[in-house]
Structure formats: structure tokens, C-alpha cells
Amino acid sequence: MTSVGDEYLFLSHARTALLIGSLAVSSCGRFTSYSSFPPQNHHASCTLLYKKPFVESFEETPLLVAVLTYMGYGILTIFGYLRDFLRDWKFEKCHLAREREEQKDFVPLYQDFENFYTRNLYMRIRDNWNRPICSVPGAKMDLVERVTPDYNWTFEHTGNVLKDVINMGSYNYLGFAENTGTCADAASECTVKYGVGVSSTRQEIGNLDKHEELEKLVAGFLGVESSMAFGMGFATNSMNIPALTGKGCLILSDELNHASLVLGARLSGSTIRVFKHNNMQSLEKLLRDAIVHGQPRTHRPWKKILILVEGIYSMEGSIVRLPEVIALKKKYEAYLYLDEAHSIGALGPRGRGVVDYFGLDPSDVDIMMGTFTKSFGAAGGYIGGKKELIDYLRLHSHSAIHATSMSPPITQQIITSMKCIMGEDGTTLGQERLCQLSENTTYFRRRLHEMGFIIYGNNDSPVVPLMLYMPAKIGAFGREMLKRNIGTVVVGFPATPIIESRARFCVSAAHTREMLDKALNAISEVGDLLQLKYSRKNRHGSEGTDCFSFLESHQD
Amino acid sequence: FELLFHSRDSVKMAAGQQWVLVEMVQAFYEAPAYHLILEGILILWIIRLLFSKTYKLQERSDLTEKEKEELIEEWQPEPLVPLVSKDHPSLNYDVVTGPPSHRIIVNGKECINFASFNFLGLLDSERVKLKALSSLKKYGVGTCGPRGFYGTFDVHLELEERLAKFMRTEEAIIYSYGFATIASAIPAYSKRGDIVFVDEAACFSIQKGLQASRSFVKYFKHNDMEDLERLLKEQEIEDQKNPRKARVIRRFIVVEGLYINTADICPLPELVKLKYKYKVRIFLEESMSFGVLGEHGRGVTEHFGVNIDDIDLISANMENALASIGGFCCGRSFVIDHQRLSGQGYCFSASLPPMLASAAIEALNIMEEDPGIFRVLQDKCKHMHKALQGTPGLKTVGEPLTPALHLQLENSTGSRTNDLKLLRAIVDYSLDRQIALTLARYLDKEERFLPPPSIRVVVTVEQTQEEMEKAAQCIREAAVKILK
């Protein structure tokens, strides 16, 4: 930890030079921004902050693919208009729910163009989302079979169950989504004793001993002074950021931050500025400008500056450049809010998230936020930090005062699973899960890369986005994979930029090598079928040298 | 196809353009010289604008690097949070050991619960627990994903169907957090530029929903229909000035069925009249009235006999009467379905743990099987309301039918802190005598209209006549002793 100081000094010098460089290339669109910030132009100065190679790749979209993708959307749009026209003239049956007759003369509830996308694009491939499941969302799951008599406008359940579908979609990183074992047993016991509800808020009479126990444990787990737990991960962000900043404060937010962070920032009433995804030059420029110029028009200095970043970005699979963010935050005296929704439990040798992954000191992060939904197989979120921060939140968090507190069995599930990760249950099961996850991640990513897919993100991130690009391939990929008994998540606009539709896999510690192989074979098969192997990088064995050469460039 | 269209169009266009060109050339010859010169200057000006450097307002400052460094050196941010004094009255929460059921242990003292919103006593129901347990055995605890990505369980669909059926609406949608329900639903419909008419006493989640929607908010006096109509009329006049704009401005009235902050019922029939008169949609928050009011517990619509289809959207949480976790919205599919892609708390959050959904289903079963339970609750509410009348120094705020009353000081000391201290002393006195009460908590600085300090008294079906008498007696004693 002592060496961090020196590195930071060095960094601050290099930064001034960097700044000027980054000013020159201020206007690169999102398209190219991906290729501009990863390793290629990564300056040697920053690498000192990293103890191990930080390999993150976002291969550029091949031009032809981009053109074809836009054309695909063009064709879909034309057909959309055509079909809207047919619907208007009653040539085609319209399945849309209609306004009540009595309210026909009200101002329309929706603007027509708002729903154009839903009606004409989303509806075609709607069967790939909201697939109902009827089992534990573990490594394998059972899906309710659906059929649609009217091209996805409505679904009927056939009564059949698709058994043992390999689950590559749930955020079950450590495999704690289980219905047997110590966690489930403890949760059962807790249900018998406490019931499921609380029917009051933390500040009124809903502060159970279980909640206090959980908060102590979370603080210990994170290595912070104190912590507080909330009933919903989304609300942890949206209801606590407004308690921390307000008018006259500045929030610097990564462009790909989750909706909950965006909402929280917006509700706070602070000024929000957005920096390019994981781009430290962009962040530094905003920080410098903010301090030098102060608030717009009045030029008063900002009261405080809060940087909002996530640990793992769930759609990109990238890991935040935390050592650099911390160095910048220290240099410019900003505060750092780190959302570890996906990284807590899933990263780091001890499962303590991205701070642990980089071997940093948790006290350097002012607000440690995370969720219990993913790695812990429960629900809710937490905030950890200094005692003063948590004391303040206990008084001013919207959630503590106006929202029902966390359900006791959910609380118990978190306590038990967290103790397991910490090894406090006296076993090494938690540690084994962590190892398994990291092993699975490396294996899965390496194989996909070898097959020639374009995959985004950090080599160590269990979130693996595989690029599909074209809108027609979104539906086709999801369906073809399900035919092969593998459940995957596919995402398109608006969750991603319009041409960067992708499939996303979440690797779990519960996946066995056999399952991963089966999934990989299916992906390869579907990849050939749909011609998804876009990557033009060297593959087949050359991967090793690729990594090696990168390492070298880092060390000089 | 496309190409064909294009080429044919271009032929047509070319024919037309030729004419225009000839005319243009002619006009050029005929134009006076000053005109040509002016146009020439304008063209040069445009070229200059095109090629001149773009500049940003922010970077106009002529600070040198050194000056910038100094500014950065100089800047001192405020602390992240202000220091909280160690003995702040609300810092140390009351600790409940064991379940928050009818008999509750608060700070080590066993009491009868007059504070949790467990109106129907379903928190302690063995049936609900068993159903939750069997669900836990099947699904585990968490869902590990949002609804879209393998986070939709068959029990979620079942619960939505059951809720829709119970409320007699077309569709229902569930959220995993009560607070997030209305707070997500409002911004799904009401956007920037739209107008929302809201009761002043609206609860905090409505306020947050309004803030997130960035709509234009107009507050009317609590339950004052004349004031609402005044605002609606004002808007009507405004609309006549600019009818084109008025045609795209959506309008909503957002009210609570039974206000959590004032324990009043909203005058729904009048609201419905106003709705049709001024063509405004009604959103109704029923967290306190769902499972409480009406013969079958369907809430304030049933209480007034209002056709539920006249209400555009009803939202309620499942954390009070249903004693589970989460919330739901219901209404016509035309309205509700939109949230499945636009409700932020629905799309971007992990779904409700299946065991909690199962618990809610079982709670609904109990409510449907035994509608007498609502009668019992309503009678008890009336009884409690009556018993609390005439407590010296305290006034009972709320309708006789409400299960969560407020006791406010008749004479305020003039300072909120001191008022709260007095009320807290009453709560402590009662806690020592086995009556668990709580202060109603607010975010003093964030609330749109901060209600006066009060003690909450919650009635549940589990409380016996004796217990209620005892509680009322205890509060009276405390009031006499403390408010002297």
C-alpha cells in the first residue's frame, strides 16, 4: 500500500501531458471511442498502478458489419411503416390494447412514434425475453414452454417444461441460487421464526436484530467501518445518492452507468456531467475543468464532486480502472461512489469485489455500494463506508425512512452466503467457489476468443458479451441457443448502442466444465450458422503471445 | 425495390427542376446589382462561418496552466456528509428482536404491536409461512436477474394474474419494492412538459416519482376539490390560449386512497367527476387502503362503489396488508403493459424473490376466502378511533376507518425537536407498559409539505378489545403525565 503514493505522484506529472493530448482528440464518437481507449494508447505511466496485466478489449466493429447492420435496421423500419400503414387501413389485424371508448378524447397517453420500435422491432423477437422459469435459477434451470399463436403478441403456456436448460443468463456468479444446502436451510429456519414481511420501516419499528447482524457482517466483509443494507439494489442507488449530494454539487458519471445511478444522480438535483466509458483522460479533463471553472454562470466553486463508477459494467463486461480513478480522486479531492452490483463476490481473490481485485485499500473508496441480488443469491443492496457516512445515511436515507425494511429470510440468505465466502462457516466451500468462478471465466472467455467471436470486456470479468451486431441475429441467436437447450440473454437497442446488439453470458461457479463445453459447442455451432465469428484478430494458440506482447508493452 | 422508387422519383424531379433552373438563370440576369452584391457577401459570410474555428464557452478563460494548478490546489470541497452528533434522537433505531408480529420485542421489552402495518395479521400466518417455505424449497431465495433475463418465475405470473383478478382489472404488474412501485409508474407515463395535479399530503414515493418524471407539478390543498378544480380551470384557460400545445400535454391527478401522512380518505367520486369534466387521468396510490377498505378489501374504489375502470392506474404495496414485500400496479392492459418496458424499477431491478411472491399469493387466498376479516378490521379501527378520542393534550388525526392513526400534540411547543421529544417520551412510557408505538418519521428537509410530528397508532385484526383498551388507557396516562 505504501507504494501507491509514489505511483500517484508520477501519475500526476504524466497526467498534465496527457491532458493536452486528450484535448486534441476530443471529438471521437462512440463508434471509435471503444478502440481508442483500450490497450493501444494506454500510457506506460498508468501501468505502474496495476499489479497484474489489465487486459480489456473492445474490438472495433468491422465496417461491412456496421453497414449491413444499419441496412438491417433500415429494412425493418421500412417494413414497420408498411405494416403500420396496413394496420391503419385495417388490412392487418392490430393486436395492440386500445384506449377505452370513454377516454378517446383525452390527450393520448402515448405518443405514437414512442411505440414504433416496440411494435415493429421488439415484438418480432419478444420471445427471447421474460422467459418464465419454474425452478431454481441455478446452473441448470427449467423453463415454462410458451407458444405464440399471433407472432409474439400473446403467449400461451403449453403446460410442458423445458427441463435442464443450461443457464448462461442469471447473475448467479457464485452459485448461491440454491434450494438446498446451508443457505436454504438457514433461510427456511428464519422464515419459520420471523415470517416473510416486516410491515414497517427501519426508522419506525422495522429494524430487526437480523438487519443489524447483517450490517455488521457486511462492514467486516468489505473492510469498512460501517454499513447499511436496503431492500432493493436499484433503490439503494436511487434513494441514497440524493442524500449525499444536492444543488451546487457536481456528479461525474460514466456514460454507461446503470439506470439506477442515473436516476439517483438526477433526483439529487446536482449538476451531472458524463465522461466516456472507463476513459480516464475524459474523467480528468472534466475534473480539471470543473475545479478551474466552477459552477456554470455563477463561477462559484463546486461544493463537492462525486464520481460515480461501477465495478463491472454489466453490458460491456469491462472492469473499472479503479487504481487510476482513485489516483485522480485523490489528486482532485473528489469523492468516489463505487457501485459493485456485479463485481462484489465475483471478483478478487477473496471475493471482495473490484477493490480486492486490484489489491487496493477499501478506505480509498468513499462510498462502497453493491447488491445482494447477484453473487449472494438474495435481493437488496448495501452501502459501506466511514462511520460518519453511515450515521448520516441512517438519518437521511430515503430508504431508511420511507421504505419497508428487508425481508428476514432474504437477510438470512445473505448472512449465510457471505459467511461462507468469508470462510466463517469453517469450511473452504466459499473459497472453492471463488476459484471455480475465476477458472470458469478464464476458460470460457479463452474458448470464445479462440473460436473467433468478438467478445467485449476484461479477461477476468465473468460477464461475457458476445457481439451479434445485426438485429435479425438477436432473435435468431436466442432461439437457436434455446433449441440446443441453453438459455442466454440477448440485448439490443436501447440497452446497447444501436449497432452493438449482443448476447451476454454470465459465468457461474456452479457451471461444471461439462456444461461450459456443451454451451461452447452450441455457441460455436450457432456462430457458424449465423456467421457470428467476426473477429479479425489472431486466434488459435496465438492468443498466448498476444497477451505476452501486451504484457511487454506494459513493462517498458 | 427501394432503388426502383428512387430512380423513378428522380426522373420526375429532374423534369420539374429543369424549369426551376431556367427561371433561376433568368432571375439572375434581371436582378439589380446591389442584390447580387448582398447575396455575394452573404455567401462569403456563410463560408467564413463554416471554416472558422468552433469555440466552447467554457474554454474561453485565459488561465495559464500554472494558474489552473493553483486553482486546483486551492479548491477545498465540503465534507461528503456533515457530522452527525452521537446523541441524535433518531440515530439509534429501536431494535426488534425476533419477528415483528403481534407480540413484538422492542429494545428487549415484550410488547403488543401497535406500530407495524400488519393490518390483517398475515405476518404471523402459518399458512403464509408454509407456502413461502414450499416456494423456497422449489426456487431457492433470490432470482438472480431482472424480469427480462430469466428473472420471471411462474409464481410472478400467477401473482400478477391473481392480483388482477382480485382487483377486477385487466392486468397487474409487480415490483420488487413497494416504494419503487408508484415512483416508477409515474415517470413511465408523465414526461417532461406534462402536468400532474397532486394532493399536498401525497406520500414521499409519489413525490419522488414526480421528481423523476420532470413533469410540471401543481399541488392542490389536501382533499380540497375546489382548489383542484380551480387549478384545472386555470389550466383550461391556459389551454385555450394555445390549443395546439394543449393537445399533446398529458394531465394526471395523483392521489392516495388513504393518506399515510394524514390518515384521510380521498373523495374519489368527486375526483372521478373532475376527471371526465377536465379530461385528466387519475393515478391512485392505495398502499394503506388495499386490503383495508371496502367489503372485500379492494380498497377505496370498492369503499365508494366507484367503477375501477374509471381509475387509470392503481398502485399499492404488498408490504402492509399482504405482509410480504414488493408492490403492484393494476388497471387496463392499455395502461399497465407500458410499464413492462418503461417502468424503471421493473425493468432494471432484480425481480421479487419467488418465496415472497408465493407468500403474497397465499395472503390473497386468505383474503378471498374470508372477506369477513375486513369487517373485523374496520370495526376495530372505529373502536380504536373512538377510544383515543379525548386523550388530554393529544388530538387524533384521521378517519375512523383508518388503521393507521396519527396522534398529534394539541399545543405545539413551537419547536419540532421539542415536540418530537415529548412524543417520544410518550412512546417510551408505552413501551415500558407493553404497548409498542412509534413516531411517524419524515425527512424533514426533503418533504414537500412536512406533516406535524405525530405518534402512529396502528390497528390490526389480531388486537383484542382488551388490548386496544389497554393501549388507549396507557396513552392517556402517558399524555397526562408527560404533557402536563
CSV table of N, CA and C in Angstrom, one decimal, chain A residues 109-110 114, chain B residues 184-197 209-217 249-252 254 283 338:
chain,number,residue,atom,x,y,z
A,109,LEU,N,-52.2,8.9,-24.2
A,109,LEU,CA,-51.3,8.5,-23.2
A,109,LEU,C,-49.9,8.3,-23.7
A,110,TYR,N,-49.8,7.8,-24.9
A,110,TYR,CA,-48.5,7.6,-25.5
A,110,TYR,C,-48.4,8.3,-26.9
A,114,GLU,N,-43.4,6.8,-30.1
A,114,GLU,CA,-42.7,6.1,-29.0
A,114,GLU,C,-42.8,4.6,-29.1
B,184,SER,N,-41.9,4.5,-9.9
B,184,SER,CA,-41.5,4.1,-11.2
B,184,SER,C,-42.7,4.3,-12.2
B,185,ALA,N,-43.9,4.1,-11.7
B,185,ALA,CA,-45.1,4.2,-12.5
B,185,ALA,C,-45.3,5.6,-13.1
B,186,ILE,N,-45.2,6.6,-12.2
B,186,ILE,CA,-45.5,7.9,-12.6
B,186,ILE,C,-44.6,8.4,-13.8
B,187,PRO,N,-43.3,8.2,-13.7
B,187,PRO,CA,-42.4,8.7,-14.8
B,187,PRO,C,-42.6,7.8,-16.0
B,188,ALA,N,-43.2,6.6,-15.9
B,188,ALA,CA,-43.4,5.8,-17.1
B,188,ALA,C,-44.4,6.5,-18.1
B,189,TYR,N,-45.3,7.3,-17.5
B,189,TYR,CA,-46.3,7.9,-18.3
B,189,TYR,C,-46.1,9.4,-18.5
B,190,SER,N,-45.8,10.1,-17.3
B,190,SER,CA,-45.8,11.5,-17.3
B,190,SER,C,-44.4,12.0,-17.6
B,191,LYS,N,-44.2,12.7,-18.7
B,191,LYS,CA,-42.9,13.1,-19.1
B,191,LYS,C,-42.7,14.6,-19.0
B,192,ARG,N,-41.6,15.1,-19.4
B,192,ARG,CA,-41.3,16.5,-19.4
B,192,ARG,C,-42.4,17.2,-20.1
B,193,GLY,N,-42.9,18.3,-19.6
B,193,GLY,CA,-43.9,19.1,-20.2
B,193,GLY,C,-45.3,18.7,-19.9
B,194,ASP,N,-45.5,17.5,-19.3
B,194,ASP,CA,-46.8,17.0,-18.9
B,194,ASP,C,-47.2,17.7,-17.6
B,195,ILE,N,-48.4,17.6,-17.2
B,195,ILE,CA,-48.8,18.3,-16.0
B,195,ILE,C,-49.4,17.3,-15.0
B,196,VAL,N,-49.0,17.3,-13.8
B,196,VAL,CA,-49.6,16.5,-12.8
B,196,VAL,C,-50.1,17.3,-11.6
B,197,PHE,N,-51.4,17.0,-11.3
B,197,PHE,CA,-52.1,17.7,-10.2
B,197,PHE,C,-52.0,16.7,-9.0
B,209,GLY,N,-41.5,10.1,-7.5
B,209,GLY,CA,-41.9,9.7,-8.8
B,209,GLY,C,-42.1,11.0,-9.7
B,210,LEU,N,-42.7,12.0,-9.0
B,210,LEU,CA,-43.0,13.2,-9.8
B,210,LEU,C,-41.7,13.9,-10.1
B,211,GLN,N,-40.7,13.8,-9.2
B,211,GLN,CA,-39.4,14.5,-9.5
B,211,GLN,C,-38.7,13.7,-10.6
B,212,ALA,N,-38.8,12.4,-10.6
B,212,ALA,CA,-38.2,11.7,-11.7
B,212,ALA,C,-38.8,11.9,-13.0
B,213,SER,N,-40.1,12.2,-13.0
B,213,SER,CA,-40.8,12.4,-14.3
B,213,SER,C,-40.5,13.8,-14.9
B,214,ARG,N,-40.0,14.7,-14.2
B,214,ARG,CA,-39.6,16.0,-14.7
B,214,ARG,C,-40.8,16.8,-15.2
B,215,SER,N,-42.0,16.3,-14.8
B,215,SER,CA,-43.2,17.0,-15.3
B,215,SER,C,-43.5,18.3,-14.5
B,216,PHE,N,-44.5,19.0,-14.9
B,216,PHE,CA,-44.9,20.2,-14.3
B,216,PHE,C,-45.8,19.8,-13.2
B,217,VAL,N,-45.5,20.1,-11.9
B,217,VAL,CA,-46.3,19.6,-10.8
B,217,VAL,C,-47.1,20.7,-10.2
B,249,ILE,N,-50.2,17.8,-24.3
B,249,ILE,CA,-49.9,17.8,-22.8
B,249,ILE,C,-50.7,16.8,-22.1
B,250,ARG,N,-50.1,15.8,-21.6
B,250,ARG,CA,-50.9,14.8,-20.8
B,250,ARG,C,-51.1,15.4,-19.4
B,251,ARG,N,-52.3,15.0,-18.8
B,251,ARG,CA,-52.6,15.5,-17.5
B,251,ARG,C,-52.9,14.4,-16.6
B,252,PHE,N,-52.5,14.4,-15.4
B,252,PHE,CA,-52.8,13.4,-14.4
B,252,PHE,C,-53.2,14.0,-13.1
B,254,VAL,N,-52.8,12.8,-9.3
B,254,VAL,CA,-52.2,11.7,-8.4
B,254,VAL,C,-52.7,11.9,-7.0
B,283,PHE,N,-54.3,8.6,-11.2
B,283,PHE,CA,-53.5,7.6,-10.6
B,283,PHE,C,-53.7,7.5,-9.1
B,338,HIS,N,-47.5,-0.9,-20.6
B,338,HIS,CA,-46.5,0.0,-21.0
B,338,HIS,C,-45.3,0.0,-20.0
